[in-house]
XYZ file of C-alpha atoms in Angstrom:
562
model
C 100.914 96.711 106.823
C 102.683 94.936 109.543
C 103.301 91.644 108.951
C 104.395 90.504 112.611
C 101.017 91.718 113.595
C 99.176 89.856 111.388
C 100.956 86.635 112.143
C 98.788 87.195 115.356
C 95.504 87.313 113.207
C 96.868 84.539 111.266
C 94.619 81.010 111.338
C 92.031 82.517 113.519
C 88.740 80.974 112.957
C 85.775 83.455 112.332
C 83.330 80.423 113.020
C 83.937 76.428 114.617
C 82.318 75.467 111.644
C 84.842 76.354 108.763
C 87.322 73.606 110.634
C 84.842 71.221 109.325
C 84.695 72.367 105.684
C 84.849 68.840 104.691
C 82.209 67.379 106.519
C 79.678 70.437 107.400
C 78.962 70.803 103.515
C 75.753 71.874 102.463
C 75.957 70.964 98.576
C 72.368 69.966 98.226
C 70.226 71.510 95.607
C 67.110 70.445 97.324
C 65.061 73.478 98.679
C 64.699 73.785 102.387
C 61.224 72.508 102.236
C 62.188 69.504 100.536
C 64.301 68.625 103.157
C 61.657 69.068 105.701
C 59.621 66.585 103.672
C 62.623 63.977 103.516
C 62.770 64.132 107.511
C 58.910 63.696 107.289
C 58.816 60.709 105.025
C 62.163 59.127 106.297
C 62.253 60.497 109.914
C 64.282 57.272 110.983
C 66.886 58.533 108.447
C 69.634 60.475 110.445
C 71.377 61.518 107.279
C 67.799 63.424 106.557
C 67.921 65.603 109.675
C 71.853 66.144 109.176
C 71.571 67.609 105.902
C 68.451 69.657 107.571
C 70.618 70.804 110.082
C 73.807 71.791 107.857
C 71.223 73.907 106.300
C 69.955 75.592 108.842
C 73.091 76.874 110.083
C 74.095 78.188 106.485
C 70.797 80.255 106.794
C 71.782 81.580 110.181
C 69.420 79.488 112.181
C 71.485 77.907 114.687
C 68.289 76.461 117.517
C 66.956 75.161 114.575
C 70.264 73.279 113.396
C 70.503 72.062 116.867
C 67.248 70.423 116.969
C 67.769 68.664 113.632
C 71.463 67.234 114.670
C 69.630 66.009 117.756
C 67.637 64.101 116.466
C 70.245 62.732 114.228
C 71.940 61.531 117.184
C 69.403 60.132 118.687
C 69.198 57.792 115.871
C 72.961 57.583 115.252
C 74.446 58.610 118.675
C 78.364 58.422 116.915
C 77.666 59.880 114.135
C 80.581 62.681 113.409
C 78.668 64.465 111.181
C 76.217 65.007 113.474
C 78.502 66.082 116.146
C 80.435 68.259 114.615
C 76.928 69.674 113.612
C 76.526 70.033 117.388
C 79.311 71.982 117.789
C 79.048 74.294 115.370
C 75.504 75.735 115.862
C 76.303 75.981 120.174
C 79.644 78.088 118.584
C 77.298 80.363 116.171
C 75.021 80.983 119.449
C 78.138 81.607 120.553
C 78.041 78.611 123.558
C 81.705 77.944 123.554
C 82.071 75.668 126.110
C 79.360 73.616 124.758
C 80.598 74.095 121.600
C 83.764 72.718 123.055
C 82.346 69.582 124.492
C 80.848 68.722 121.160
C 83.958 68.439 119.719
C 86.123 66.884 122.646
C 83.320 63.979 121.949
C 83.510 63.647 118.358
C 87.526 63.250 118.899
C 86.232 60.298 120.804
C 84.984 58.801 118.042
C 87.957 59.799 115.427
C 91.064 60.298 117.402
C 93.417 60.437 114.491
C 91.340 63.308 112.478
C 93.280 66.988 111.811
C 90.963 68.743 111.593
C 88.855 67.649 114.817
C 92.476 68.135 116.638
C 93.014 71.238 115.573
C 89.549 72.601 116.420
C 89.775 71.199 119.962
C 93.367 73.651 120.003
C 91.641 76.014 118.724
C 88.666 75.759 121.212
C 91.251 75.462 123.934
C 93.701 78.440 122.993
C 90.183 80.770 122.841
C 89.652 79.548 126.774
C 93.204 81.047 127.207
C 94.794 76.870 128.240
C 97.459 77.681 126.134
C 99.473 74.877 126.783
C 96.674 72.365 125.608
C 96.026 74.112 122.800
C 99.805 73.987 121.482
C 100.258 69.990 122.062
C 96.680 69.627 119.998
C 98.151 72.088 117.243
C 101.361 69.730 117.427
C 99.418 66.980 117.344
C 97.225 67.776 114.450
C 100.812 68.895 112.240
C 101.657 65.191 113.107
C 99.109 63.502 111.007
C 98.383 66.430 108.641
C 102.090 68.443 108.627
C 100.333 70.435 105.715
C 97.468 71.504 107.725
C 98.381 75.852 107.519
C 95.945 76.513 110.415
C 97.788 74.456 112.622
C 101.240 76.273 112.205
C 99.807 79.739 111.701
C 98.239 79.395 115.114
C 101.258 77.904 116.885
C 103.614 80.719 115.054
C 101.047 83.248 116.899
C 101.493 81.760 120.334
C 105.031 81.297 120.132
C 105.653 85.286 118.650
C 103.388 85.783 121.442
C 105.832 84.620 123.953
C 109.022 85.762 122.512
C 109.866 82.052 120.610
C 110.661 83.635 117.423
C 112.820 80.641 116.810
C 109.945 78.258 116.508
C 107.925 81.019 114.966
C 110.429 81.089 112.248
C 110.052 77.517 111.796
C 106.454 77.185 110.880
C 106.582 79.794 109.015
C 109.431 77.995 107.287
C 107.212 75.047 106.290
C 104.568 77.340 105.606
C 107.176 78.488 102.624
C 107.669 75.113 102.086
C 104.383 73.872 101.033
C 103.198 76.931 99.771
C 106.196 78.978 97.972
C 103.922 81.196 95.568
C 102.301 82.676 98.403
C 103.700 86.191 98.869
C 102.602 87.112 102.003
C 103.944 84.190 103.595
C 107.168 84.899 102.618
C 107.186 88.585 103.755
C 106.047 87.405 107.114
C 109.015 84.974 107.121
C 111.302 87.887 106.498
C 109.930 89.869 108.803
C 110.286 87.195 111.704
C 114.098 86.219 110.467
C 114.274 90.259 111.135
C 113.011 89.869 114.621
C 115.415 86.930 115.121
C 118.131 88.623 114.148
C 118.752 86.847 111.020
C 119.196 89.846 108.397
C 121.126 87.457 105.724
C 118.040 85.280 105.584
C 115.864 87.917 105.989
C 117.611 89.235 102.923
C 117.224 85.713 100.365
C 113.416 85.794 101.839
C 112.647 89.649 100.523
C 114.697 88.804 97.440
C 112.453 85.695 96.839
C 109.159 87.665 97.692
C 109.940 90.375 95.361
C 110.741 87.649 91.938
C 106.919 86.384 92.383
C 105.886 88.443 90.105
C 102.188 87.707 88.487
C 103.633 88.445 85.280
C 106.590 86.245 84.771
C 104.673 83.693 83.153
C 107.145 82.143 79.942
C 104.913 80.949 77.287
C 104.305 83.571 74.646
C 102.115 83.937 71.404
C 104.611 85.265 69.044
C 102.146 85.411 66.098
C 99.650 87.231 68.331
C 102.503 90.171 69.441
C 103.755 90.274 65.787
C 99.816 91.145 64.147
C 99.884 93.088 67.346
C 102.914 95.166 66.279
C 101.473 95.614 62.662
C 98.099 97.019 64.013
C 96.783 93.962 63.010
C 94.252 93.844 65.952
C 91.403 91.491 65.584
C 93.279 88.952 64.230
C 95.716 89.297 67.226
C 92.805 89.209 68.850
C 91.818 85.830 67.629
C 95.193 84.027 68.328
C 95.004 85.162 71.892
C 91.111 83.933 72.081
C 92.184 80.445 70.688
C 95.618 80.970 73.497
C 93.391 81.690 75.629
C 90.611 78.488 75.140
C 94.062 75.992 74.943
C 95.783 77.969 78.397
C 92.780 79.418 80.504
C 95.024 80.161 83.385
C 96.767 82.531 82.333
C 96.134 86.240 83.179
C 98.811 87.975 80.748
C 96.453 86.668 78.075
C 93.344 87.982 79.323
C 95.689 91.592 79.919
C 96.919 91.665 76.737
C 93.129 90.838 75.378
C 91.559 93.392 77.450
C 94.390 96.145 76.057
C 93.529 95.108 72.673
C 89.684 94.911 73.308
C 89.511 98.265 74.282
C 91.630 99.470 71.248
C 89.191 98.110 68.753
C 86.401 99.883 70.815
C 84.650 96.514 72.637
C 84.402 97.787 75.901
C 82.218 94.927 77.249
C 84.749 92.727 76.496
C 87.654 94.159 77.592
C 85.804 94.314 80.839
C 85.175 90.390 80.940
C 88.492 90.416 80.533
C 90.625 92.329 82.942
C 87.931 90.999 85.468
C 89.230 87.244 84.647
C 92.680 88.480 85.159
C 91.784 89.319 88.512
C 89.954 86.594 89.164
C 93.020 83.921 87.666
C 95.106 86.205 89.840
C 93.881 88.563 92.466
C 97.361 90.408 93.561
C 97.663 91.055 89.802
C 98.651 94.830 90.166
C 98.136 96.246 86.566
C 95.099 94.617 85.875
C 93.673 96.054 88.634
C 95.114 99.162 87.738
C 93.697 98.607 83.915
C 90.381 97.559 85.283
C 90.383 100.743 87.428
C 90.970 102.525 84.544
C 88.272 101.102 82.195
C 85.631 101.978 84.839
C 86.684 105.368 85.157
C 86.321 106.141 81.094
C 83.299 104.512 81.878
C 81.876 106.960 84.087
C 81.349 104.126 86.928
C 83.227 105.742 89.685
C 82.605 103.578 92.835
C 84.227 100.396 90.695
C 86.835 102.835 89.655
C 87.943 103.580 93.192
C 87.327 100.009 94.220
C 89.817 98.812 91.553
C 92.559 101.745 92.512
C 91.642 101.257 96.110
C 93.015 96.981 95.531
C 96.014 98.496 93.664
C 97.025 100.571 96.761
C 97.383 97.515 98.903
C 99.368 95.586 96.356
C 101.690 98.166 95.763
C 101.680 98.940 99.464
C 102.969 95.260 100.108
C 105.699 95.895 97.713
C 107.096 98.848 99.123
C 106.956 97.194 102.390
C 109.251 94.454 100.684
C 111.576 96.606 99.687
C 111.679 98.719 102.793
C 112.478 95.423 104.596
C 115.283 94.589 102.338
C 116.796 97.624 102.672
C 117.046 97.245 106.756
C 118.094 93.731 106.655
C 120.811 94.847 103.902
C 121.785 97.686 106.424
C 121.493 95.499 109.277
C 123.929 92.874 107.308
C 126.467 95.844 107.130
C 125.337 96.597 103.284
C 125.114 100.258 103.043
C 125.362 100.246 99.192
C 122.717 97.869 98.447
C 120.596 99.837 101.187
C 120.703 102.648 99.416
C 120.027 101.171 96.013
C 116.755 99.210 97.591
C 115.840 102.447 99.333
C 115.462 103.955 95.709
C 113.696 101.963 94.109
C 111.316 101.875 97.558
C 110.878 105.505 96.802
C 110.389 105.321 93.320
C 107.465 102.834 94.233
C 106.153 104.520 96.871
C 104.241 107.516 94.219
C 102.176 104.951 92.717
C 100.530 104.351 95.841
C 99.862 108.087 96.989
C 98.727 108.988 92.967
C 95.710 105.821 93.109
C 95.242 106.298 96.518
C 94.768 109.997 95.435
C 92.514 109.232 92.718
C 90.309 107.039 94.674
C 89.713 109.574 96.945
C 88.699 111.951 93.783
C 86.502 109.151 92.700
C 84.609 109.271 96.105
C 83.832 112.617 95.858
C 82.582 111.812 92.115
C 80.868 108.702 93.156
C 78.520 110.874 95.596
C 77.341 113.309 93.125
C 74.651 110.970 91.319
C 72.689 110.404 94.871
C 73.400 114.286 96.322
C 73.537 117.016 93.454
C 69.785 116.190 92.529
C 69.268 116.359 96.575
C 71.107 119.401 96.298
C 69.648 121.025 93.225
C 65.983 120.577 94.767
C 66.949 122.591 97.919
C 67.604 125.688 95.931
C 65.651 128.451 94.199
C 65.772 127.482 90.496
C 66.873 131.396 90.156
C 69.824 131.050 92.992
C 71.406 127.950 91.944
C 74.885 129.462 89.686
C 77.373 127.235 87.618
C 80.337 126.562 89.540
C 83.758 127.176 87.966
C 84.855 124.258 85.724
C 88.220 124.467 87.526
C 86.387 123.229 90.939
C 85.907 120.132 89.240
C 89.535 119.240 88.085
C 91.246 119.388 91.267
C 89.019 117.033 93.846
C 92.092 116.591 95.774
C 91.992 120.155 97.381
C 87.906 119.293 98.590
C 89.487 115.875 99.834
C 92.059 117.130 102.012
C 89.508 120.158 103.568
C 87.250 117.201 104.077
C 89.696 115.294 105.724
C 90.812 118.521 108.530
C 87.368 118.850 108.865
C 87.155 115.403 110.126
C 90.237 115.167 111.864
C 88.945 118.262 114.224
C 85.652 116.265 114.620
C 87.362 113.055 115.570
C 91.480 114.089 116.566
C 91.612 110.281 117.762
C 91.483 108.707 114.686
C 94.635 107.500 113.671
C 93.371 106.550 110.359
C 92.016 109.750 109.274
C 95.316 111.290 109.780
C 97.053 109.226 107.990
C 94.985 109.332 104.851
C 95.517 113.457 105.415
C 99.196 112.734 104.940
C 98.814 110.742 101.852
C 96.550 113.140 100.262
C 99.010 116.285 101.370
C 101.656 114.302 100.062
C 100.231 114.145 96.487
C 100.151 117.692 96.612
C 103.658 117.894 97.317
C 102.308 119.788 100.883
C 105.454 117.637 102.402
C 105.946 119.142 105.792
C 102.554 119.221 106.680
C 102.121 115.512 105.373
C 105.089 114.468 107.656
C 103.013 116.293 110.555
C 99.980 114.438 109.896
C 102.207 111.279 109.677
C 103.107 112.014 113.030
C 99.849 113.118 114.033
C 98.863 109.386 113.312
C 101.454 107.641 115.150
C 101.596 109.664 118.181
C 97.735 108.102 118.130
C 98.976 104.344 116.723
C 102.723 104.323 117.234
C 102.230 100.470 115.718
C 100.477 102.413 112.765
C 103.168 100.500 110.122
C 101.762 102.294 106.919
C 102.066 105.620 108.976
C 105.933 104.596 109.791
C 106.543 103.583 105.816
C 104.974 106.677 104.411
C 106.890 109.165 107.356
C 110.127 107.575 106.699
C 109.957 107.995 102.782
C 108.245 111.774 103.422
C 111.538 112.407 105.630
C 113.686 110.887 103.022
C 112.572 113.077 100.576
C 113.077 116.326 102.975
C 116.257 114.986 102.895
C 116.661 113.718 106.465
C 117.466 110.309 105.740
C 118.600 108.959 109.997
C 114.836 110.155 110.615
C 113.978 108.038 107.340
C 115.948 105.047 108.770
C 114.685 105.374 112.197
C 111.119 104.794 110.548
C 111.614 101.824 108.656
C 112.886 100.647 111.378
C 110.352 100.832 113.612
C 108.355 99.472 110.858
C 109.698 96.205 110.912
C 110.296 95.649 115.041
C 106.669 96.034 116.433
C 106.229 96.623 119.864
C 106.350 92.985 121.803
C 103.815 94.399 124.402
C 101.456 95.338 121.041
C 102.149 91.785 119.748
C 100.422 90.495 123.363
C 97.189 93.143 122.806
C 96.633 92.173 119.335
C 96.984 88.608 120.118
C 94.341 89.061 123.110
C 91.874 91.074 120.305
C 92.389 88.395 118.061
C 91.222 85.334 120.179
C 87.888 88.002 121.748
C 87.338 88.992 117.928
C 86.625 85.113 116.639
C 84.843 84.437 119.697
C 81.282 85.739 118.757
C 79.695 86.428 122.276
C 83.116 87.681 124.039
C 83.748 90.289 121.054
C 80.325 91.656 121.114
C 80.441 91.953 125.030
C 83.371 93.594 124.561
C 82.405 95.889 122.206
C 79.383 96.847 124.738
C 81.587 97.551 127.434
C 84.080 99.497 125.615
C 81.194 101.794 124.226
C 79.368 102.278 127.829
C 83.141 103.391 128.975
C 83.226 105.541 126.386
C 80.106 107.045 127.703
C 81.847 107.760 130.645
C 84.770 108.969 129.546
C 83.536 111.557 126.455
C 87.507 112.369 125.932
C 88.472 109.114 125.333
C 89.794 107.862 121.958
C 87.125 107.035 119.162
C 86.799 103.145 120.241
C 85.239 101.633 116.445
C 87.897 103.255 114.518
C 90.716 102.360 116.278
C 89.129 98.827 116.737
C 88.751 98.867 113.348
C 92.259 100.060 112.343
C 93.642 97.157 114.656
C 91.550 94.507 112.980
C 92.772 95.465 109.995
C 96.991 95.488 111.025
C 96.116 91.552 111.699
C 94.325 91.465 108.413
C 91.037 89.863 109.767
C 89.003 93.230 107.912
C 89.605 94.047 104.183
C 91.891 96.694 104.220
C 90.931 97.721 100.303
C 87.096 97.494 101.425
C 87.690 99.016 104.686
C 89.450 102.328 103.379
C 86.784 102.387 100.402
C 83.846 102.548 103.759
C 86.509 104.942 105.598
C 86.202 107.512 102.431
C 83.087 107.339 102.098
C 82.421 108.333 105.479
C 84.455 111.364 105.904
C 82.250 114.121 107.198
C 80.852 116.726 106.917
C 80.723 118.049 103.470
C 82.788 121.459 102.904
C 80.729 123.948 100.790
C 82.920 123.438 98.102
C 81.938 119.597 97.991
C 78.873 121.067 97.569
C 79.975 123.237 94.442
C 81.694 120.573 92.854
C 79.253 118.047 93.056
C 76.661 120.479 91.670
C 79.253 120.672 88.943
C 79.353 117.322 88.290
C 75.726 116.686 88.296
C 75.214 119.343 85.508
C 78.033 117.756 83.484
C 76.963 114.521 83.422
């Protein structure tokens, strides 16, 4: 993942209205009919027809939130509420300069209010008036210096431009008010990079790699010693009571779900790995252990879905280390370099093996909907039992499934790079390094592409190719910085990104040999992190066409097993 590029992608509003969070709230429990009959009975009520009108944009039904803030205002014509109301259902039709005049007149009537400030920026940087929208971002930091939207947005503009100086410093005070965030703090490192600053760069990767979801201090000593002595349920029960006193801690609901499953209560030791990962979603292992408790369960799309999160943790912590490793080299530390650069690599399996598995999963999670589709297409006498040993080794059907795809659709930067992962787990190195290459000769800003070729050229034992790599890795193109900053801005505008999206695909009508538009716009989405990478290679899987006929084999194998 590239972290400069998703400092781009960083604050970016998908809607007007989620600036307003704390006035466009729609916490009624009265149906929508009831609050048509409040604005019948009490139609001289403006707070009626506001709460009406919040409504109707939750349920997508902007003309009809527009008619009910009118009125509102017609009986209250300062109301903010109302205003704001305004502005949000012209954005969601996706009327941006009326959506923008909405809120330039509810500023009128609060001057001193964040969050109004900030969405007149925001407003301002989508109508490319840059300058106006950094002295309202400034502005807005001056009575709310917490506010994270406002420095996100004024770190993009100013990596934008080349100000990695003042990109460093709100990132800085991003660190400052939130230190347990992770991904702020590789993003910090990654900018001290670009600054030149590999010393700081170096105490920031350090820092990001001690937050560790387990490092929590307080222990139940009674519960690990009946642990120890296979004394399970009533381990079980001082955890429970732990657990009741200190609900916010995840280790307890691990160490529950490990001993859950050892005493055979499987519905429980779901419950609880899931509440890890809700108390902590970058929790790795209980992903991992969640993953894992689906599979013996035979539910194979929640399998993958778990393994498929675990990839992207453990993807951001080989990035961390990668980066420490440059900065260390970069700070003329060629011993610790080499040390960080191990343990990068001995981090780096765990991704390929899930990533792996997921894919297996796919193939498994397919065969309840297709080997019945299959089975009924065939002769009863023509249909034989494929060879058990078809169904142990997915990996092989994954990989022809993949270069089947990757002939259909050579343009796909994605698709190659998933080929080199799944080569890679079967220790096919030099053709995984070609499909690495494949990918970035595509996306040369591909950053997982660079991470997993420099590691695949480390292990061929080419380590200035390996170096070269990382980085790459870590200095994204400026001129890719500018594009992905443009995408951003046309991707939260509703009616610019579908335009845009309607004129890429009539060029691509006209131009049949031209790159396949959705997946690389979808692949560039994701680099600025405004698409769920986990979800998004989960869909990406599961679209991977056509079926080989040994898919077909295995599936029918499956089918009869099951």
């Amino acid at each position: 993942m590239s972290y400069l590029l998703e400092i781009v992608g960083r604050g970016l509003l998908a809607e007007l209205a989620a600036a307003f969070r704390g006035v466009l709230t729609d916490n009624d429990d009265i149906p929508t009919d009831g609050l048509v009959r409040l604005t019948t009975e009490f139609p001289k009520n403006p707070a009626h027809h506001i709460r009406l009108g919040l409504r109707a944009i939750n349920e997508s039904r902007p003309s009809d939130a527009m008619e009910s803030f009118k009125r509102a205002l017609r009986l209250h014509p300062e109301s903010v509420p109302a205003t704001l109301g305004m502005a949000a259902a012209y954005d969601r039709c996706g009327l941006s300069r009326e959506a923008t005049s909405f809120v330039e007149q509810a500023l009128l009537l609060q001057p001193e209010d964040p969050a109004i400030i900030f969405a007149l920026g925001f407003c301002r940087e989508k109508q490319g008036i840059i300058d106006e929208a950094e002295d309202h971002y400034k502005l807005a930091l001056e009575y709310a210096p917490h506010l994270r939207n406002g420095h996100e947005r004024l770190a993009a503009i100013y990596l934008r431009t080349g100000r990695m100086h003042d990109a460093v410093y709100h990132y800085e005070q991003l660190c400052w008010y939130e230190p347990g965030d992770i991904n702020l703090s590789l993003a910090l490192a990654n900018l001290y990079m670009r600054a030149g600053q590999p010393d700081l760069a170096i105490k920031r990767y350090q820092y990001a790699l001690t937050i560790d979801p387990d490092n929590w201090d307080v222990t139940a000593d009674l519960a690990s010693a009946l642990e120890e002595s296979g004394e399970y349920h009533e381990a079980i029960a001082q955890l429970e009571q732990f657990a009741a006193e200190e609900p916010e801690f995840a280790d307890t609901y691990l160490r529950l779900g490990d001993l859950y499953v050892r005493t055979g209560n499987i519905t429980k030791a779901l419950a609880a790995f899931e509440r890890a990962v809700s108390i902590n979603p970058e929790y790795l292992d209980a992903h991992v252990k969640l993953g894992t408790l689906h599979l013996r369960e035979c539910r194979y799309l929640e399998a993958a879905q778990s393994f498929n999160t675990a990839v992207e943790l453990n993807d951001r912590l080989l990035t961390a280390y990668v980066g420490l490793g440059i900065a260390q080299l970069e700070a003329d530390q060629p011993d610790e370099a080499a040390a960080t650069m191990d343990m990068a690599a001995g981090i780096e399996p765990n991704s390929t093996v899930l990533f792996s598995e997921m894919a297996r999963l796919q193939l498994k999670s397919t065969a309840g909907k297709q080997v019945k589709r299959y089975l009924e297409q065939q002769p009863a006498d023509e249909v034989a039992q494929p060879p058990a040993t078809k169904v142990g080794d997915m990996i092989d059907e994954q990989i022809e499934r993949h270069q089947q795809a990757v002939q259909k659709h050579p343009h796909y930067a994605d698709l190659h790079y998933r080929l080199g992962v799944l080569l890679r787990h079967k220790d096919r190195l030099g053709e995984a390094i070609a499909a690495f290459k494949n990918s970035l000769s595509i996306n040369p800003n591909y950053v997982k592409a660079l991470l997993k070729l420099g590691l695949a050229y480390r292990d061929n034992k080419e380590p200035q190719l390996a170096i070269e790599c990382f980085q790459k890795a870590l200095a994204v193109d400026p001129h890719a910085v500018k594009i992905h900053y443009e995408l951003g801005l046309i991707f939260a505008d509703r009616e610019q990104f579908a335009l845009a999206i309607e004129q890429f695909e009539h060029a691509l009508k006209q131009e049949p040999h031209n790159v396949d538009f959705r997946a690389n716009l979808a692949l560039a989405l994701q680099d600025m992190g405004l698409i769920d990478r986990a979800s998004a290679a989960w869909q990406a899987l599961s679209e991977v066409a056509p079926e080989t006929e040994r898919g077909r084999d295995i599936l029918c194998a499956i089918g009869r097993r099951e």
